[in-house]
Coordinates of C-alpha atoms in Angstrom, one line a residue:
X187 CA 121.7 -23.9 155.7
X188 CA 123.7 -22.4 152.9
X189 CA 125.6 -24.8 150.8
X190 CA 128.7 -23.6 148.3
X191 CA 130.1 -25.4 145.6
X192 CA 133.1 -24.4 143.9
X193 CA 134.1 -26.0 140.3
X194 CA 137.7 -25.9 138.8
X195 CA 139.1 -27.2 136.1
X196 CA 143.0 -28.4 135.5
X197 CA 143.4 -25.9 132.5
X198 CA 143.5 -22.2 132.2
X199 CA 140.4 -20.3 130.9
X200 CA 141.8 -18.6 128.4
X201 CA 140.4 -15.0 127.1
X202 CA 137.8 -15.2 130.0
X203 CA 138.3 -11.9 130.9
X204 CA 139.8 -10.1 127.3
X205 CA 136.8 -8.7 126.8
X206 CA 136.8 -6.3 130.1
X207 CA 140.3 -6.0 129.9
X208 CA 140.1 -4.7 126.7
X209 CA 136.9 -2.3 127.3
X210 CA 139.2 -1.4 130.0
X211 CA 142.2 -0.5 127.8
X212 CA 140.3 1.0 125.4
X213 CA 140.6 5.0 125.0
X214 CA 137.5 7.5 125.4
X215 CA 136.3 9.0 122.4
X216 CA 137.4 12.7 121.9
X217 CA 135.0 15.3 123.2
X218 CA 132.5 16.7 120.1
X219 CA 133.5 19.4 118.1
X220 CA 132.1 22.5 119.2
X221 CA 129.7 24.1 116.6
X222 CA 131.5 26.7 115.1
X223 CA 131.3 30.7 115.7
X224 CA 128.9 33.1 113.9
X225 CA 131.0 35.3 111.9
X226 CA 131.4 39.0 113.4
X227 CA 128.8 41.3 112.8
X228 CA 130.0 43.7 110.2
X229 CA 129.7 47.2 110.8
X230 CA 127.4 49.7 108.8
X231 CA 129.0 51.5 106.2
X232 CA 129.2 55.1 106.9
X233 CA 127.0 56.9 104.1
X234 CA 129.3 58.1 101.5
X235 CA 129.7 62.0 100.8
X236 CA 127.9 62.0 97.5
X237 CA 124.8 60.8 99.1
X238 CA 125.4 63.7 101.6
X239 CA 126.2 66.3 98.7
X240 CA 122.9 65.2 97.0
X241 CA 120.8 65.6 100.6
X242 CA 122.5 68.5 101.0
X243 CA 121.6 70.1 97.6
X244 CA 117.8 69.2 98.1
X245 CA 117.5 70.6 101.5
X246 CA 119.4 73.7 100.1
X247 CA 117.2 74.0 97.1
X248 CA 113.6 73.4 98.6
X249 CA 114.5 76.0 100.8
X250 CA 115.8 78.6 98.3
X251 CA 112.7 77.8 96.4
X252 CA 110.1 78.5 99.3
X253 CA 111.8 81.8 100.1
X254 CA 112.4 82.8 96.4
X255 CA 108.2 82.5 96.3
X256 CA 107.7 83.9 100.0
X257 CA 109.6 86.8 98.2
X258 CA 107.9 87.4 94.8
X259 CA 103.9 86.8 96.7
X260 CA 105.1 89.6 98.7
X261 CA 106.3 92.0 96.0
X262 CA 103.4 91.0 93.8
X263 CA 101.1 92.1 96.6
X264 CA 103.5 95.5 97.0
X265 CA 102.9 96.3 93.6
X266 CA 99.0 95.4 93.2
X267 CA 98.6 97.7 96.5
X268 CA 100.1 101.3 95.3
X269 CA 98.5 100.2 91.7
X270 CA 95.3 99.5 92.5
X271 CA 92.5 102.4 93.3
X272 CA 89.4 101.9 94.6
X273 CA 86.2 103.5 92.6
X274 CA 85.7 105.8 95.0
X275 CA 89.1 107.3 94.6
X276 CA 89.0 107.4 90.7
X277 CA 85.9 109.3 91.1
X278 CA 87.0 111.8 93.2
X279 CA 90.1 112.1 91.0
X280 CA 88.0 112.8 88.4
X281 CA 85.7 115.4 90.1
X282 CA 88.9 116.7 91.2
X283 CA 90.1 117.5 87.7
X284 CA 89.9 121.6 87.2
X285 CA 88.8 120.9 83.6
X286 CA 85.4 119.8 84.3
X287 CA 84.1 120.3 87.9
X288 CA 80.3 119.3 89.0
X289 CA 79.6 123.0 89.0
X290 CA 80.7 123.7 85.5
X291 CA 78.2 121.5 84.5
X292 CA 75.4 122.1 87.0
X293 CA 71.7 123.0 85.7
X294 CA 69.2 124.7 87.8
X295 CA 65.9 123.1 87.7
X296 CA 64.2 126.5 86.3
X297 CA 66.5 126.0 83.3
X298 CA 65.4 122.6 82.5
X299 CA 62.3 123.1 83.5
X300 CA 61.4 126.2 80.9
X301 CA 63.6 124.3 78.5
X302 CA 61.3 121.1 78.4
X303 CA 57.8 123.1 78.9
X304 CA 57.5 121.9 82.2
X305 CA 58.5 118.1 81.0
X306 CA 55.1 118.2 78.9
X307 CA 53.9 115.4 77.5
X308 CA 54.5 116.8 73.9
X309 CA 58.5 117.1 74.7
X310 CA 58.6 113.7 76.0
X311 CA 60.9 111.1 73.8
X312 CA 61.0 107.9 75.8
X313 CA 60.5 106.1 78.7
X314 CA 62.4 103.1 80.7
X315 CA 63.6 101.7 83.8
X316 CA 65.9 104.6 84.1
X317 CA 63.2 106.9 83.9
X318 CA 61.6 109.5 81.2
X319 CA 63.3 111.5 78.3
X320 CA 62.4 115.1 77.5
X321 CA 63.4 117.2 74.3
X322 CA 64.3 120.3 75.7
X323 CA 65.9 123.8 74.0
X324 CA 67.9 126.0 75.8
X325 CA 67.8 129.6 76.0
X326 CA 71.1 129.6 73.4
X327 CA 68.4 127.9 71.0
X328 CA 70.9 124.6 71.7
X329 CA 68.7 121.3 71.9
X330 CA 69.1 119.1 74.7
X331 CA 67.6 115.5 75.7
X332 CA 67.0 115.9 79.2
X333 CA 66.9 112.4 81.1
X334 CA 64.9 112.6 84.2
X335 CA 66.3 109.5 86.9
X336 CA 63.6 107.6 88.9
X337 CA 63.8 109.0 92.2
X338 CA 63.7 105.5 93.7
X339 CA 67.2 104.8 91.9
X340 CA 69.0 104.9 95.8
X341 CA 72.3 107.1 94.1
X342 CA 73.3 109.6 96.5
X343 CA 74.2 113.0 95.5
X344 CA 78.1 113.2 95.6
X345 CA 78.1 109.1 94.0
X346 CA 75.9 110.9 91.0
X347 CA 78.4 113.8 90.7
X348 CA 81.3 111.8 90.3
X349 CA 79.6 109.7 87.8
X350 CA 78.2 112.6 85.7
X351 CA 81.8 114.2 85.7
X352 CA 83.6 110.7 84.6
X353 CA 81.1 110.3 81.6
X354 CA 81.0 114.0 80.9
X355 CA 85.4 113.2 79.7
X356 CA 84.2 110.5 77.6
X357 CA 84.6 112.1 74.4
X358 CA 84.1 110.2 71.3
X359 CA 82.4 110.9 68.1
X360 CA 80.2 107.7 68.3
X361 CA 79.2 108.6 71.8
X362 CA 76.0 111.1 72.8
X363 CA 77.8 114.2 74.5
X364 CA 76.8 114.4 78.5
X365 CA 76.6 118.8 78.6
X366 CA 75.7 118.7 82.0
X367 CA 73.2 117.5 85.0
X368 CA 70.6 118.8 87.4
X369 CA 70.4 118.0 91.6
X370 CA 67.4 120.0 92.7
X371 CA 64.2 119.3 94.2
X372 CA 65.7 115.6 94.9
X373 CA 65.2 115.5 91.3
X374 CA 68.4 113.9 89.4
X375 CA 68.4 114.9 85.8
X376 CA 70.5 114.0 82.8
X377 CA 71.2 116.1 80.1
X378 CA 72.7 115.1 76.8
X379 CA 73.0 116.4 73.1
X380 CA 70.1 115.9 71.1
X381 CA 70.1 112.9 68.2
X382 CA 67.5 114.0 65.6
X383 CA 66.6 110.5 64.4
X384 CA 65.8 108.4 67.7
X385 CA 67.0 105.0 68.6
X386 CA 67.6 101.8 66.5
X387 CA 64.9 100.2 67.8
X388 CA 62.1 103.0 65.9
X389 CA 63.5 102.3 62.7
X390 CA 64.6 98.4 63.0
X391 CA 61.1 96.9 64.6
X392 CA 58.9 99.3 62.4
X393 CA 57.4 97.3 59.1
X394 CA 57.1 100.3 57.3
X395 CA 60.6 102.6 58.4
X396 CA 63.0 99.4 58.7
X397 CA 63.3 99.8 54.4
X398 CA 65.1 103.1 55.3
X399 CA 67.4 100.7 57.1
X400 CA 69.5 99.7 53.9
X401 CA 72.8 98.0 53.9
X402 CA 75.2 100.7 53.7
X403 CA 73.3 102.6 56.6
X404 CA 73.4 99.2 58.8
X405 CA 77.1 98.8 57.9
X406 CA 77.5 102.0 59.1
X407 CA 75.3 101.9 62.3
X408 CA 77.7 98.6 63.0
X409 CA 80.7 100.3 62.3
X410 CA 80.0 103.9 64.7
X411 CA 78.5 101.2 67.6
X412 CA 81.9 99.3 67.5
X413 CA 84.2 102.1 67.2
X414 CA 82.1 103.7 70.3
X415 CA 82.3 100.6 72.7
X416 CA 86.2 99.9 71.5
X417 CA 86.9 103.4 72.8
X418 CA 84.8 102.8 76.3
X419 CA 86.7 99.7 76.7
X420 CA 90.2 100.3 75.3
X421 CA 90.9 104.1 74.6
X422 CA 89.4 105.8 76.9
X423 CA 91.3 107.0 80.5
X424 CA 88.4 105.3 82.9
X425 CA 88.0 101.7 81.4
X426 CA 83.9 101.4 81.3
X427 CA 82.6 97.9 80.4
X428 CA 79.0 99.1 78.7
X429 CA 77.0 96.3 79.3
X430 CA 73.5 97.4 77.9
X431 CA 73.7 97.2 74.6
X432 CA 70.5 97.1 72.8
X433 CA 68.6 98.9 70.1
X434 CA 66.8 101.5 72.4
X435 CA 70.0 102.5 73.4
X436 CA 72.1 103.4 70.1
X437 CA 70.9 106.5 69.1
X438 CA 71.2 107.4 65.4
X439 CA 72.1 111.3 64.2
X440 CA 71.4 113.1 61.1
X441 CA 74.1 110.6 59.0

């Protein structure tokens, strides 16, 4: 069976219970703080009109640029077009020319032929990849070197025309004189004014003739080869870039 025993005393407990009444009397502690706002986002700056002027002028000048070269690419090309002629057009601006036609300077073949004795062998000069060289003398007693083209050379008549009539105009002191051609018997022949004293090459690689060869006559082979090639490059109305030279091809004349 339960039992309960209760104990007194005859004084008063004293502060028995101050410490609940005071927890109980005691104020709560204040909320915490709240942590503290992130400051406002601050707006971009609008870009400022210089930096706009200096886009502005960039954009304005690559694009000025571009068309002022579009512009000048095209006129350059204007220009080189109504300038520029094709061979085949000088030519036949040449052959054109009333001063010297191909017929004012056509040869028959009996000419040449009874001027070089039949191309005998006595007549004959020279002989290269071009072809053969034949003294010849016309009926006006004028001597001639006749040139007589390989056949194989592939040059069709009208090309050969044109070509004898450009180099017929070069006229030059230090150049042989073209007098005229021949296109018969699908023969192409040459023929140009006779030089007495042969090529270069005769005298120059000869033991014995080279001593003719003396300083004041090489100074002036030098000078009458220079003279001729400035005027085929420089002087005269067809530019013509010679680009053969050798000593079998300067022929020397009576000085």
């Amino acid at each position: 069976k339960p039992v309960c025993f209760f104990r007194w005393d005859g004084y008063a407990y004293l502060d028995a219970f101050d410490a609940f009444n005071n927890t109980l009397s005691r104020p709560s502690p204040p909320p915490p703080t709240p942590p503290p706002l992130p400051p406002p986002l601050t707006p971009p700056r609008p870009p400022s009109l210089g930096g706009k002027r200096i886009a502005t002028r960039a954009i304005v000048g690559i694009v000025v640029s571009a068309v002022t070269f579009v512009v000048l690419l095209a006129l350059g090309l204007v220009i080189w077009k109504r300038s520029y002629k094709p061979i085949k057009d000088i030519q036949t601006e040449y052959a054109d020319d009333d001063m010297t036609s191909p017929q004012s300077l056509q040869y028959d073949f009996e000419t040449i032929e009874v001027a070089t004795d039949k191309f005998s062998r006595s007549n004959k000069l020279g002989q290269g990849g071009f072809g053969e060289v034949y003294k010849g003398i016309l009926p006006n007693d004028t001597e001639i070197a006749v040139k007589r083209l390989s056949r194989n050379s592939g040059q069709g008549a009208q090309e050969f025309k044109n070509e004898v009539v450009i180099v017929a105009k070069l006229q030059h002191k230090n150049l042989v004189r073209l007098h005229g051609f021949c296109l018969e018997r699908d023969e192409q022949i040459l023929v140009y004014e006779f030089v007495p004293n042969k090529s270069l090459d005769y005298f120059l690689f000869d033991p014995t003739k080279k001593s003719q060869l003396d300083w004041k006559r090489r100074y002036n082979i030098i000078e009458g080869i220079t003279r001729g090639l400035l005027y085929l490059h420089q002087d005269s109305r067809l530019t013509i870039i010679h680009r053969d030279i050798k000593a079998s091809n300067i022929l020397l004349d009576a000085d």
